[in-house]
Short mmCIF file of C-alpha atoms in Angstrom, two decimals:
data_model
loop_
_atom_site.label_atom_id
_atom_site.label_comp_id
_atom_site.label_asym_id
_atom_site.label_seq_id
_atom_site.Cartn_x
_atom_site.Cartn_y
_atom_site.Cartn_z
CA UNK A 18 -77.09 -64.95 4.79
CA UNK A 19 -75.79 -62.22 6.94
CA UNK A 20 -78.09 -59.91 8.80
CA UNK A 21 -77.01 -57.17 6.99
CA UNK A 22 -78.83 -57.97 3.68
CA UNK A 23 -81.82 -56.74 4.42
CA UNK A 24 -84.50 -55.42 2.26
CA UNK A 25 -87.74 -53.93 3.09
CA UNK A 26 -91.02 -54.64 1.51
CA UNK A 27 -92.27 -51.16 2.48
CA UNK A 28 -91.43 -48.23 1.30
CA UNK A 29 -88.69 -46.08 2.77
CA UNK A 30 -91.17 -43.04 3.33
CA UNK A 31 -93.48 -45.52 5.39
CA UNK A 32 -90.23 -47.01 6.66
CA UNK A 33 -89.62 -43.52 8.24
CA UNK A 34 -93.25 -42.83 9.10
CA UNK A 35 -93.62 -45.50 11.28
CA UNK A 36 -90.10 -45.84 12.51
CA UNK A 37 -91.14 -42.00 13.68
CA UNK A 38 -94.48 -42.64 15.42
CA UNK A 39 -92.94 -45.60 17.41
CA UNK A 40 -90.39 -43.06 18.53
CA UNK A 41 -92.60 -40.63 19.52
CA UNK A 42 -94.77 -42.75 21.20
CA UNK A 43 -92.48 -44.35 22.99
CA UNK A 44 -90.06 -41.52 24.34
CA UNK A 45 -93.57 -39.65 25.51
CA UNK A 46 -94.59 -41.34 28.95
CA UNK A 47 -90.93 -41.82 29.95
CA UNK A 48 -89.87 -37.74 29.25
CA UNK A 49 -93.64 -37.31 31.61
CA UNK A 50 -92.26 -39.44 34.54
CA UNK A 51 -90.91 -36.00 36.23
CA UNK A 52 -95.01 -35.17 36.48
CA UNK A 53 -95.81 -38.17 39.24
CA UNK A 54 -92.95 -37.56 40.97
CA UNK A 55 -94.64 -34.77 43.58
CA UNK A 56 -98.30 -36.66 43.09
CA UNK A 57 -96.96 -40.07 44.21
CA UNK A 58 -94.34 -38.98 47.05
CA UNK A 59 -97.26 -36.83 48.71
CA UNK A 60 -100.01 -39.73 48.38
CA UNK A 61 -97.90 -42.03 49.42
CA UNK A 62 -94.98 -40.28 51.54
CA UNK A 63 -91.86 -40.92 49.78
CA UNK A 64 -88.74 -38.94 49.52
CA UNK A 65 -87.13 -37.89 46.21
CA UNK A 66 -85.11 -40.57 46.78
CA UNK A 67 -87.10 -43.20 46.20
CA UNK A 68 -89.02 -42.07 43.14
CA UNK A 69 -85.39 -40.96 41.68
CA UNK A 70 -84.17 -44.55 42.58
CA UNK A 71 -87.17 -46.38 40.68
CA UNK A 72 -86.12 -44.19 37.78
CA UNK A 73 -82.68 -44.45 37.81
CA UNK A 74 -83.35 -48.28 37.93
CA UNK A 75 -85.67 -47.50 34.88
CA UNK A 76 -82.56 -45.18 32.86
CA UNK A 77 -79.54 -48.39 33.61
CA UNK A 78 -82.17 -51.64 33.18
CA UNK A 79 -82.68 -49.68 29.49
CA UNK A 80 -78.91 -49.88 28.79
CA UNK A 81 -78.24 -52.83 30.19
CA UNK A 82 -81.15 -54.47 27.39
CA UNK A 83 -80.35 -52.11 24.70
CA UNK A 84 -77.09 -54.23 23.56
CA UNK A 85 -78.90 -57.74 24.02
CA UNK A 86 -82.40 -56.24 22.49
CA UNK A 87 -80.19 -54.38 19.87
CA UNK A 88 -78.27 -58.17 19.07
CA UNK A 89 -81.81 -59.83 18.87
CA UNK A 90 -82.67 -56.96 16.60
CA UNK A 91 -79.41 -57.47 14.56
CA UNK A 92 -80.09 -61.37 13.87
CA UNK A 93 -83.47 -61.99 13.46
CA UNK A 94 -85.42 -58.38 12.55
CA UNK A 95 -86.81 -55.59 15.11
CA UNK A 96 -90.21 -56.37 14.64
CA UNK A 97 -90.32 -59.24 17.95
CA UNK A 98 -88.02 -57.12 19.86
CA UNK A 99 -90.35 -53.80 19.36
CA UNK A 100 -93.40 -56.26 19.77
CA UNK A 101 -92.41 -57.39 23.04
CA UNK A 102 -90.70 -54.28 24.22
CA UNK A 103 -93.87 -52.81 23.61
CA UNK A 104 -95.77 -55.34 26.13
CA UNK A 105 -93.66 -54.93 28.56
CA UNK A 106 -93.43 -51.27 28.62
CA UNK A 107 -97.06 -50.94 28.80
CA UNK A 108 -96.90 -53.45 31.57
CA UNK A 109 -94.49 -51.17 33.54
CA UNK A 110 -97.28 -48.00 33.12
CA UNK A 111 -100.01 -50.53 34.82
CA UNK A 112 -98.06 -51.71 37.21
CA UNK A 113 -96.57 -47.98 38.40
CA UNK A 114 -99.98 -46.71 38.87
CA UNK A 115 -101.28 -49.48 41.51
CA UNK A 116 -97.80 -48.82 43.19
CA UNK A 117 -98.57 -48.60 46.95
CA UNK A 118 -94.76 -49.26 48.31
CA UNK A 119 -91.20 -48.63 47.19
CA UNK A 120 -90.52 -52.22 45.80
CA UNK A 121 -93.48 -52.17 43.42
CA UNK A 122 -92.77 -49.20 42.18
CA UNK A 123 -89.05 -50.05 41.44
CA UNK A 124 -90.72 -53.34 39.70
CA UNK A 125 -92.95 -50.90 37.66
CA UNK A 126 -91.33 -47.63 36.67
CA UNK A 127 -87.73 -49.56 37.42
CA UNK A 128 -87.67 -52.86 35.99
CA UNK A 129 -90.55 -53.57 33.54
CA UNK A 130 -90.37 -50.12 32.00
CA UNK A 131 -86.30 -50.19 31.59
CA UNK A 132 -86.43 -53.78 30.16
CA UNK A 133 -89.06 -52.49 27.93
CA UNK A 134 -87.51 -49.50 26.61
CA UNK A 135 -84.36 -51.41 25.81
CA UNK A 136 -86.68 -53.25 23.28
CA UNK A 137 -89.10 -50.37 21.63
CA UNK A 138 -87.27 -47.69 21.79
CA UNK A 139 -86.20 -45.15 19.37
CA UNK A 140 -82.42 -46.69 19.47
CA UNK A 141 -84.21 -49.98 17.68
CA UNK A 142 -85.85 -47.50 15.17
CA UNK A 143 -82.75 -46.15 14.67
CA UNK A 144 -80.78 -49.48 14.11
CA UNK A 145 -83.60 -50.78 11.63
CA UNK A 146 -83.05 -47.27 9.91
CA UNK A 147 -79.88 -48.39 9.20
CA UNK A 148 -80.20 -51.89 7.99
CA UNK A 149 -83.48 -51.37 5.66
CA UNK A 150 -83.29 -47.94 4.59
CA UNK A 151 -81.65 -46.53 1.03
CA UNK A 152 -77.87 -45.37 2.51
CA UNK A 153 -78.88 -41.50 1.33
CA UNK A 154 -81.68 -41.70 3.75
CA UNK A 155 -80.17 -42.85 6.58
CA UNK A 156 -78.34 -39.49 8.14
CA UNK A 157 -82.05 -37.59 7.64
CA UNK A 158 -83.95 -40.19 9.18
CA UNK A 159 -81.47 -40.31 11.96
CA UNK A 160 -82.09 -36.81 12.36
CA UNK A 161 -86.25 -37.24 12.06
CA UNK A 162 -86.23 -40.69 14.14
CA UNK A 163 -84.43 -38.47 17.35
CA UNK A 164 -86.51 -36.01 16.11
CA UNK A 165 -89.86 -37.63 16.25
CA UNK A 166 -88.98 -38.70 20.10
CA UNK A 167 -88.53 -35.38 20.89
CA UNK A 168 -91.77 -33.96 19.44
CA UNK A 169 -93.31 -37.01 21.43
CA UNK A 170 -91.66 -35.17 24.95
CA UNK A 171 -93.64 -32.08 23.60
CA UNK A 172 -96.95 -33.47 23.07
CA UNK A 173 -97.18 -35.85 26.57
CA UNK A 174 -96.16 -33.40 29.29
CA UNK A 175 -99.39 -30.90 28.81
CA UNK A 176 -101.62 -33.56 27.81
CA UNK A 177 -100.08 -35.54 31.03
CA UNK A 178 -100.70 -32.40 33.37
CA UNK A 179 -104.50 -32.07 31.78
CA UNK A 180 -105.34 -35.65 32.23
CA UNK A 181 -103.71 -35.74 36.26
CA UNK A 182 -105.74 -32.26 37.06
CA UNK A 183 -108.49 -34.07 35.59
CA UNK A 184 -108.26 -38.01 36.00
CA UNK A 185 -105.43 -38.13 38.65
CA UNK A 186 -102.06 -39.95 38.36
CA UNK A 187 -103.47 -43.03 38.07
CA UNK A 188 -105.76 -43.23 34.94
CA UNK A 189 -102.89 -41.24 33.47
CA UNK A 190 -100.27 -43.60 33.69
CA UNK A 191 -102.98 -46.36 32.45
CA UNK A 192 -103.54 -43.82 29.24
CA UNK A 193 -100.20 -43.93 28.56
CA UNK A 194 -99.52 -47.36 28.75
CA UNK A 195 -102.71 -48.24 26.32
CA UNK A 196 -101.17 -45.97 23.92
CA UNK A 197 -97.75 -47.43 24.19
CA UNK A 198 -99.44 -50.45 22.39
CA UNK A 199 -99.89 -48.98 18.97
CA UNK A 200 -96.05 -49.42 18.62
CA UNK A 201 -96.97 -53.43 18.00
CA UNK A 202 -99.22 -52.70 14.16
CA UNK A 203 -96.65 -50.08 14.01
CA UNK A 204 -93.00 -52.15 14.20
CA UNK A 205 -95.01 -54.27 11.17
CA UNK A 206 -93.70 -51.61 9.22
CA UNK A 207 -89.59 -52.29 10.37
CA UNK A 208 -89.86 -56.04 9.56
CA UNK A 209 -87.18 -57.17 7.20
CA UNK A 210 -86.17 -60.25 4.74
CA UNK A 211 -83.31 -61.54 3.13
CA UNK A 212 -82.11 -60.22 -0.20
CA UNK A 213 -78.65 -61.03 -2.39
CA UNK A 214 -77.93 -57.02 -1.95
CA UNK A 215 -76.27 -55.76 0.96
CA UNK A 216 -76.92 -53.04 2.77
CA UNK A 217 -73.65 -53.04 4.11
CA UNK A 218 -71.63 -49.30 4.00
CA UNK A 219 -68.55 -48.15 6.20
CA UNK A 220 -65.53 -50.54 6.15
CA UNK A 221 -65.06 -53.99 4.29
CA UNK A 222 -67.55 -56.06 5.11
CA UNK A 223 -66.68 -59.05 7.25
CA UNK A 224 -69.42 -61.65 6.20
CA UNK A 225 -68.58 -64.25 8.73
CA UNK A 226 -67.89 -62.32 12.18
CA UNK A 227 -69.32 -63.12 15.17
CA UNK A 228 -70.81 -61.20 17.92
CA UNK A 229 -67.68 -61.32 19.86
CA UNK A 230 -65.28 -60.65 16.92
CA UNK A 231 -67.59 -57.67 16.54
CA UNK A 232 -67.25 -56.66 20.26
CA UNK A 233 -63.74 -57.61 20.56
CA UNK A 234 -63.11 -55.01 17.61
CA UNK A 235 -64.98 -52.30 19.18
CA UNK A 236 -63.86 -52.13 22.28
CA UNK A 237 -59.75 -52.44 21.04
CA UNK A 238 -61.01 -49.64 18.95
CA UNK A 239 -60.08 -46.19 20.37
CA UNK A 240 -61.88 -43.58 19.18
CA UNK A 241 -65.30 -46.02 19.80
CA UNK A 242 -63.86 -46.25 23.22
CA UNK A 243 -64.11 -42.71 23.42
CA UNK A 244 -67.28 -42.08 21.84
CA UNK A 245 -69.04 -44.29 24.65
CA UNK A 246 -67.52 -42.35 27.35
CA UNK A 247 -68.45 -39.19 26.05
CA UNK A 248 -71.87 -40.40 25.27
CA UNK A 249 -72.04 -40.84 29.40
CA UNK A 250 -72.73 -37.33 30.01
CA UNK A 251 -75.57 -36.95 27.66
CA UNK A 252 -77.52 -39.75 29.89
CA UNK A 253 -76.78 -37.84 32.97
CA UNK A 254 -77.18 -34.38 31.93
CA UNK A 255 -81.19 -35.31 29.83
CA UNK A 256 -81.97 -37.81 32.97
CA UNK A 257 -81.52 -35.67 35.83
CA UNK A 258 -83.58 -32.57 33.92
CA UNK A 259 -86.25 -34.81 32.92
CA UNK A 260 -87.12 -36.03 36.40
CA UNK A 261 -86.10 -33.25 38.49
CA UNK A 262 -86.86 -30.23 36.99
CA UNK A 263 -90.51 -29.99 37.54
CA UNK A 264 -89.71 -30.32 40.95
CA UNK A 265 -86.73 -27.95 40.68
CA UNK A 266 -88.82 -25.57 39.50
CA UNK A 267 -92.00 -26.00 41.86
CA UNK A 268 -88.89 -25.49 44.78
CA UNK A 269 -88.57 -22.35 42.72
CA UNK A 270 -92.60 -21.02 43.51
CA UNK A 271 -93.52 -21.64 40.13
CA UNK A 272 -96.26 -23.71 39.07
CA UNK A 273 -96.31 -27.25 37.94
CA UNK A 274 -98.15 -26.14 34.66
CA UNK A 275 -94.53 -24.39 33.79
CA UNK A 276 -92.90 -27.39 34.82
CA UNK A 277 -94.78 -29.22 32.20
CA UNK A 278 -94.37 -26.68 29.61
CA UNK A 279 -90.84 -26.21 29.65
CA UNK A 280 -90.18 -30.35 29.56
CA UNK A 281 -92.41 -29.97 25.97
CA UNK A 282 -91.01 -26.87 25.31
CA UNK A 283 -87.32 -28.86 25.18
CA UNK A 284 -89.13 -31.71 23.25
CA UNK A 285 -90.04 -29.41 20.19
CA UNK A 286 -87.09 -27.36 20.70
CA UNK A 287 -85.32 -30.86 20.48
CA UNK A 288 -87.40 -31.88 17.25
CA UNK A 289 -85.66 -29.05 15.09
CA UNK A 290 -82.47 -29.72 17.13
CA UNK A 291 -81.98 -33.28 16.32
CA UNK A 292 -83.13 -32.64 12.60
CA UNK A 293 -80.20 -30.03 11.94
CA UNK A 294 -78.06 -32.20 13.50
CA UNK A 295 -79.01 -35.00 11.40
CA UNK A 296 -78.87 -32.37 8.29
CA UNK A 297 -75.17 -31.40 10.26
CA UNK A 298 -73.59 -34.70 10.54
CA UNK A 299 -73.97 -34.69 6.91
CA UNK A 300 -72.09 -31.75 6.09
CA UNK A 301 -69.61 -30.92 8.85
CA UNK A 302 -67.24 -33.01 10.88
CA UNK A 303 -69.14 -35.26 13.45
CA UNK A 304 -66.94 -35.05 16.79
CA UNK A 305 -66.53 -31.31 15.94
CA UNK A 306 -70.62 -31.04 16.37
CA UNK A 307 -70.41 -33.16 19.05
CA UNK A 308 -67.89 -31.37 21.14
CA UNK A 309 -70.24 -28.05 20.47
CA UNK A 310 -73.17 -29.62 21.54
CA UNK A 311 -71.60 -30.73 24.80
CA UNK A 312 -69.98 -27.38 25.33
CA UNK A 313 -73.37 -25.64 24.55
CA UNK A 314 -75.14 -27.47 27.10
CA UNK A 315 -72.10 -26.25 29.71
CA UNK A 316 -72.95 -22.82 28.93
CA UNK A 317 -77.11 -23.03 29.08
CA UNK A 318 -77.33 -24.94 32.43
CA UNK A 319 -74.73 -22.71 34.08
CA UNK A 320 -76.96 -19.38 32.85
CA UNK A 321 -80.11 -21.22 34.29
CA UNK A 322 -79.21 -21.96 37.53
CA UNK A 323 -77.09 -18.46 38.03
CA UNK A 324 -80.29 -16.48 36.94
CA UNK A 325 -83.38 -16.69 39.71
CA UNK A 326 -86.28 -18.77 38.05
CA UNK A 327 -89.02 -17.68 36.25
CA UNK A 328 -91.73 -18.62 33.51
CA UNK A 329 -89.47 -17.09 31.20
CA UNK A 330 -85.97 -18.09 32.22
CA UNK A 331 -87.66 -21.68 32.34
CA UNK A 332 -88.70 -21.77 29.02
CA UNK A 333 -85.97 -19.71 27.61
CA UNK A 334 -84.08 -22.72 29.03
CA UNK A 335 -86.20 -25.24 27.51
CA UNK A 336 -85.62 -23.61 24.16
CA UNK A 337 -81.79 -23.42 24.72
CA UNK A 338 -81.33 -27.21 25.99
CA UNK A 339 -84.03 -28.49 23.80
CA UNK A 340 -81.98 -27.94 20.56
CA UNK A 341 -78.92 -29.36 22.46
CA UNK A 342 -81.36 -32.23 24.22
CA UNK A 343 -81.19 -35.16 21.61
CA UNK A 344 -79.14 -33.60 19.19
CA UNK A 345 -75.83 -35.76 20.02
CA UNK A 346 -77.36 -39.15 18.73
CA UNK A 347 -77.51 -38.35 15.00
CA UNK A 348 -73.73 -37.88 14.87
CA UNK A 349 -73.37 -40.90 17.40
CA UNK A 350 -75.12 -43.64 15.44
CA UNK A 351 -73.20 -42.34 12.23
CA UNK A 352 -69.87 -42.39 13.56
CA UNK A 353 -70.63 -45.85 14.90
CA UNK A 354 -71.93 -47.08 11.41
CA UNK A 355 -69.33 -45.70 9.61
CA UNK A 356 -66.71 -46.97 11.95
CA UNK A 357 -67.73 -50.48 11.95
CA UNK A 358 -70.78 -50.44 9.16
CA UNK A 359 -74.60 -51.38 9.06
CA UNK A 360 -74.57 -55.37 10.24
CA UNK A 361 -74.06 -54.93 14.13
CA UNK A 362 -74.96 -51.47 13.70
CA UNK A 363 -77.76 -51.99 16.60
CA UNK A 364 -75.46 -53.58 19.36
CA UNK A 365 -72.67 -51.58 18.84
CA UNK A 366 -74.91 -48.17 18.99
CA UNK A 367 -76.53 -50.49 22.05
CA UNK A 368 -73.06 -50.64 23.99
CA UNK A 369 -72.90 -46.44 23.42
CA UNK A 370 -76.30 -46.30 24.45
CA UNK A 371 -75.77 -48.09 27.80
CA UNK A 372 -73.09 -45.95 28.91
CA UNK A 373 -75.08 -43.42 28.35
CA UNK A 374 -78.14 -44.59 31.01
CA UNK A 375 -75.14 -45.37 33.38
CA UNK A 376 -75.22 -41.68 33.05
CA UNK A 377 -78.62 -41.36 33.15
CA UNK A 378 -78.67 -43.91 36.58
CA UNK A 379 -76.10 -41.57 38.54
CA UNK A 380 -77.62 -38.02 37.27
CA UNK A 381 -81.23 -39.26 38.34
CA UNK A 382 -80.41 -41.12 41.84
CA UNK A 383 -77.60 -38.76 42.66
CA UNK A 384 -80.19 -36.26 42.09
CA UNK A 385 -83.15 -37.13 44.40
CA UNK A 386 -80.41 -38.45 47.08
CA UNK A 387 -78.32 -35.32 46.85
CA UNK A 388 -81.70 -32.95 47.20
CA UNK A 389 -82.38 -35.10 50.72
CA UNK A 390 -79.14 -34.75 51.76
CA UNK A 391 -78.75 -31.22 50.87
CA UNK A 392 -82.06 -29.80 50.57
CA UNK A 393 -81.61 -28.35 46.72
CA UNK A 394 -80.15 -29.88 43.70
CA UNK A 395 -77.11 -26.97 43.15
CA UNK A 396 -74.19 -30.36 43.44
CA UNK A 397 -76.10 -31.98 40.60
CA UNK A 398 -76.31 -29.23 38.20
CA UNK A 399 -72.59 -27.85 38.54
CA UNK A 400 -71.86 -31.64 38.28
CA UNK A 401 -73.68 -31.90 34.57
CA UNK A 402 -72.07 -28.65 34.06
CA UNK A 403 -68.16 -30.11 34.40
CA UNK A 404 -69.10 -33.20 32.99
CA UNK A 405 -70.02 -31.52 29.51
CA UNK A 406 -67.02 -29.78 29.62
CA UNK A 407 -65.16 -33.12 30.08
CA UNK A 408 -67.07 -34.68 27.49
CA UNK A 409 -66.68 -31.81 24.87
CA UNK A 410 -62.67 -32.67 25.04
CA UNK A 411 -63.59 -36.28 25.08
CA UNK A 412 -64.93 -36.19 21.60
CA UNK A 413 -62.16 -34.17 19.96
CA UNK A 414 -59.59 -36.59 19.18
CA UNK A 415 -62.10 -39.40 17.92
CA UNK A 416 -61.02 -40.33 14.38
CA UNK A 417 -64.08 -40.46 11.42
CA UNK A 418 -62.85 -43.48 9.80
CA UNK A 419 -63.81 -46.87 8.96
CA UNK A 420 -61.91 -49.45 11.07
CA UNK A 421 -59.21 -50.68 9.11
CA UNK A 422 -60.33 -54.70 7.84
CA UNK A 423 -57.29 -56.23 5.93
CA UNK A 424 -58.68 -58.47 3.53
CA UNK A 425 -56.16 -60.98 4.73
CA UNK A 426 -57.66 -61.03 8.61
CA UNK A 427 -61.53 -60.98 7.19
CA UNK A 428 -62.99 -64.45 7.78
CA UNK A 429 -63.83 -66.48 4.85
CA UNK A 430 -67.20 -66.69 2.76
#
């Protein structure tokens, strides 16, 4: 039976609420990584560099997974993927905090913790949305799933800085990854069965196709082809913030406390940001919002880096990006389920997703290697400027159709 004919046992409100939790538990320790850059690097006397590189490794291991995790997902349920995502996510935490050189943290923060994001993450939340949800709740719960990992970036940045002043680094990171286990009772919630209904919405279903058919059709598809590339600049333009900024702003004479509080203050900022968006995608045209958000993000970072730093430019900033931050994947995931419908609905958004941490690779080494080289991060932020510019054009001539499936080319029941 295809994997699209899904049907939960649980109800779609405890559908959400758990699909929610995972996300905000899971997006929390990775939006805190910015806080061990400065502890770690002065224990241990790195450069930028090399904490930006173990990240970076982190932001493209996640979208190089996300497809294969989101194909696992797609053909046998999300609840093994988020089980062992979960694992080895937690795994990562531990082994970052007894990180004593370079290679084991790029094992840690790099390679466990990317490989495990790619598997618990709020994209798989999103992609069992999708499948197992009623389709009138799926834009909303978009819009609350992105939402959810945003409020998690506002609750684990303070509680991060109060546990390092009083714990230290290490037992922090080992908090985090405890917690990062309650996705596993949690994902019990996402598991799915077979039914005779489908699920299926967007174009003609095409019962039989195969992974590659499915690829093959994306990526000859245009305006998906587009949607990817513009989705590149959102992984640059979140990664290099979230990892640099603290230190950005410590550069600045400002306390690490207001480092902290602006990264949360863009998580709840984000929470109402991706729920309009959701409530948006809805109700206006999708590339449209899309090519806003983009340009909006243009216009904030080039105000905050032309105005001298303070407490309140910071968080005024954190406000302004926040409802920008994670407000692009509602419309994303919907214009890839409605282009190619619900059954490889997590691969497809997967493929997106890894162009975006290609993004999110560059803007967070480029970052820490372009501070050594140059002493301040000024290249990277007029870069993340330009490329939302590019990026806002990029989305504009991106059709909002359903790819056209002659009945005569479908493959046979």
């Amino acid at each position: 039976m295809p994997a699209s004919t899904v049907r939960s046992r649980v109800s779609p409100e405890i559908i959400v609420v758990c699909g929610c939790l995972i996300a905000l538990i899971t997006f929390g320790p990775r939006a805190s990584s910015g806080l061990f850059q400065l502890p770690m690097i002065t224990e241990y006397g790195w450069g930028r560099d090399t904490f930006g590189f173990a990240i970076a490794i982190q932001n493209l291991l996640w979208g190089v997974g996300q497809p294969f995790a989101g194909a696992v997902a797609d053909r046998f349920g999300a609840l093994r993927v988020l089980c062992v995502g979960a694992l080895l996510y937690a795994l990562g935490l531990v082994v970052m905090a007894y990180a004593t050189t370079p290679g084991v943290l790029h094992i840690g923060a790099g390679v466990l913790i990317g490989f495990g994001l790619s598997g618990c993450s709020f994209n798989l939340v999103l992609g069992a949305f999708g499948k197992i949800l009623p389709e009138k709740w799926r834009p909303m719960a978009f819009g609350a799933g992105t939402a959810a990992g945003s409020f998690g970036q506002f609750l684990f940045p303070p509680i991060g800085n109060v546990l390092i002043e009083s714990f230290g680094w290490q037992h922090t990171l080992l908090v985090f990854a405890a917690s990062v286990l309650i996705v596993m009772p949690l994902a019990l919630a996402l598991a799915t069965r077979p039914t005779g209904d489908t699920a299926q919405s967007g174009p003609a279903a095409a019962p039989n196709q195969s992974i590659a058919q499915a690829l093959s059709e994306a990526f000859k598809h245009r305006s998906y082809v587009l949607l990817v590339l513009g989705f590149f600049t959102c992984g640059f333009q979140l990664a290099f913030i979230t990892v640099h900024l603290p230190a950005y702003l410590k550069d600045a004479g400002l306390s690490a406390a207001v480092g902290g509080w602006t990264l949360a203050v863009i998580g709840l900022a984000n929470a109402a940001g991706s729920l309009g968006s959701g409530w948006l995608s809805t109700r206006m045209s999708k590339r449209w919002l899309l090519a806003w958000i983009y340009l909006g993000r243009s216009v904030a970072i080039s105000a905050f880096i032309l105005i001298p730093a303070s407490p309140v430019t910071s968080i005024l900033f954190g406000i302004s990006i926040g409802l920008l931050w994670l407000s692009t994947v509602p419309p994303t995931s919907s214009l890839v389920m409605l282009m190619f419908g619900t059954r490889y609905m997590a691969m497809l958004y997967g493929f997106a997703f890894f162009s975006h941490q290609v993004g999110g690779f560059l803007g967070v080494w480029l970052g820490g290697l372009l501070y050594e080289i140059n002493g301040n991060y000024s290249m990277v932020w007029w870069l993340s400027v330009l490329l939302g510019l590019l990026s806002a054009l990029i989305n504009l001539p991106i059709k909002e159709q359903p790819v056209d499936r002659a009945p005569a080319l479908q493959p046979a029941e």
